[in-house]
C-alpha positions in Angstrom: -4.5 -8.9 -31.8 -7.0 -8.3 -33.9 -10.5 -9.3 -32.8 -9.2 -9.5 -29.1 -11.4 -7.8 -26.6 -9.5 -5.0 -25.0 -10.4 -6.4 -21.6 -8.6 -9.4 -22.5 -5.9 -7.9 -23.9 -5.1 -6.1 -20.6 -1.4 -6.5 -19.9 -0.7 -7.2 -16.7 3.2 -7.3 -15.3 3.5 -9.0 -12.0 6.9 -8.8 -10.9 7.1 -11.3 -7.4 3.4 -11.4 -6.7 1.5 -13.9 -4.7 1.0 -17.5 -5.7 -2.6 -18.2 -7.0 -5.1 -18.6 -4.2 -2.8 -17.0 -1.5 -4.1 -13.7 -1.2 -6.9 -10.8 -1.7 -8.3 -9.4 -4.5 -7.5 -5.7 -4.7 -9.9 -3.6 -6.7 -8.6 -0.3 -7.7 -11.1 2.3 -9.5 -9.6 5.8 -10.5 -11.6 8.9 -10.2 -11.0 12.6 -11.6 -13.5 14.4 -9.1 -17.0 12.4 -9.9 -16.1 11.1 -13.1 -14.4 7.6 -13.6 -11.0 7.6 -15.6 -10.0 4.0 -14.8 -9.8 3.1 -18.4 -7.5 5.7 -19.2 -5.1 5.1 -16.3 -2.0 3.4 -16.0 -1.3 1.5 -12.1 1.7 0.9 -10.4 1.3 -1.2 -7.2 3.9 -1.2 -4.8 4.9 -2.9 -1.5 4.8 0.5 0.9 8.3 2.0 1.4 9.8 0.1 -1.6 9.4 1.7 -5.0 12.3 -0.2 -6.4 10.3 -3.5 -7.6 6.6 -2.9 -8.3 4.2 -5.8 -7.3 1.9 -5.0 -10.5 2.2 -2.7 -13.5 -1.2 -2.6 -15.3 -2.0 -0.6 -18.3 -5.3 1.2 -18.9 -8.2 0.2 -20.9 -10.7 -1.1 -18.6 -13.2 0.1 -16.0 -11.3 -1.1 -12.9 -8.1 -2.8 -12.0 -8.3 -6.0 -10.0 -5.3 -7.8 -8.8 -4.8 -10.7 -6.2 -2.3 -9.5 -3.6 -1.0 -10.9 -0.3 -2.1 -9.0 3.0 -0.4 -6.3 3.3 0.5 -2.4 3.0 0.9 -0.8 -0.6 1.6 2.6 -2.1 -0.4 2.7 -5.7 0.9 4.9 -8.4 -1.9 6.0 -11.2 -1.0 8.1 -14.2 -3.9 9.3 -16.4 -3.1 9.4 -19.9 -4.8 11.1 -23.2 -3.7 11.3 -26.7 -0.4 9.9 -25.5 0.1 12.8 -22.8 0.5 12.4 -19.3 -2.4 14.6 -17.7 -2.4 13.5 -14.0 -0.2 11.9 -11.8 -1.4 10.7 -7.9 0.2 8.7 -5.3 -2.0 7.0 -2.8 0.2 5.4 0.0 0.1 3.2 2.8 -3.2 1.6 1.4 -4.1 -1.3 4.0 -5.0 -4.6 2.3 -6.1 -7.3 4.7 -9.0 -9.7 5.4 -11.7 -7.7 6.7 -14.5 -9.3 7.7 -17.3 -7.4 5.8 -15.3 -7.7 2.6 -15.3 -11.2 1.6 -11.8 -11.1 0.2 -12.3 -8.3 -1.8 -11.0 -4.9 -0.8 -11.8 -1.8 -2.8 -9.7 1.4 -3.0 -10.9 4.6 -4.7 -8.0 6.8 -5.8 -8.8 10.8 -7.3 -7.0 13.2 -9.1 -9.1 16.0 -7.4 -7.9 16.8 -4.3 -11.0 17.0 -1.0 -12.6 14.0 -2.6 -13.3 10.4 -1.1 -15.5 7.5 -1.7 -18.2 5.9 0.2 -18.3 2.0 -0.7 -21.9 0.6 0.7 -22.2 -3.1 1.0 -26.1 -4.5 1.8 -28.0 -7.6 2.6 -29.9 -9.3 -0.1 -33.4 -7.3 -0.6 -31.5 -3.7 -0.5 -32.7 -2.4 -3.7 -32.1 0.9 -3.5 -29.6 3.3 -1.7 -29.3 7.0 -2.2 -26.4 9.3 -0.6 -27.7 12.6 0.2 -27.2 16.0 1.9 -30.5 17.0 3.6 -33.2 16.1 1.1 -31.2 16.4 -2.3 -29.2 13.8 -3.5 -25.5 14.0 -3.4 -24.3 11.9 -6.0 -25.3 8.9 -8.5 -24.6 5.4 -7.5 -22.2 3.6 -9.2 -22.6 -0.2 -9.1 -19.5 -2.2 -8.5 -19.1 -6.1 -7.9 -21.5 -6.6 -4.8 -21.6 -3.0 -3.8 -22.8 0.5 -4.8 -20.1 3.2 -4.5 -20.5 7.0 -4.2 -17.7 9.4 -5.2 -18.1 12.8 -3.4 -16.4 15.5 -1.6 -15.0 14.5 1.7 -17.9 15.4 4.5 -20.7 14.1 6.3 -23.7 12.5 4.5 -26.8 10.6 4.9 -27.5 7.3 3.6 -31.1 6.5 2.8 -32.0 3.0 2.4 -35.4 1.9 0.8 -36.7 -1.5 1.0 -40.2 -1.6 -1.0 -42.3 1.0 0.9 -39.9 1.4 3.7 -37.2 3.9 4.1 -34.6 4.5 6.8 -32.1 7.2 6.9 -28.7 6.7 8.6 -27.5 10.2 9.3 -23.9 11.4 10.1 -22.2 8.9 7.8 -18.5 10.4 7.1 -16.9 10.1 3.7 -13.0 10.6 4.6 -10.8 12.8 2.3 -8.5 10.6 -0.1 -9.8 7.4 1.0 -12.6 4.8 0.7 -14.8 4.3 3.5 -16.7 1.0 3.7 -20.4 1.1 5.4 -22.7 -2.0 5.6 -26.4 -1.8 5.5 -27.8 -2.9 8.8 -29.9 -5.6 8.9 -33.6 -5.2 9.1 -34.7 -5.7 13.2 
């Protein structure tokens, strides 16, 4: 495998998975607090309540995991490894993957090894150059760029989203980031 890019060398074992084109893209990103650890985490995806035969087992080594799955409810096990030792194990149960109209066939779930954290996925319209997550006037977290979205990983709570379009800024107050879940928030269109 010498000379093969690590991303291309990713080992994915799909057992009884969907046929090509029949599902939705499930994207999983794994964090320890605000630090992304997806590249050192092995992920096993099961249909909810059925831990006998996984839908997929995906080795670490990439920034995130993307897999086509049929609409459904899933349980996910994440195992973080460093230097050949397991350092964290986390289960996320009953993740609902369905064709939500605002997601365009791509569903993001963020798992976190630290209790009390959540994630806010912000999708916008073209021409939304800058989005910040704030508590009062202070930045709550740095924005993490995703495929067609911006992600904030923060302690669960209520935040303000500041959207800047050129010289104009609009503050959207009271945006809740749920504990141990990923919330999708779509930037409202200009009026």
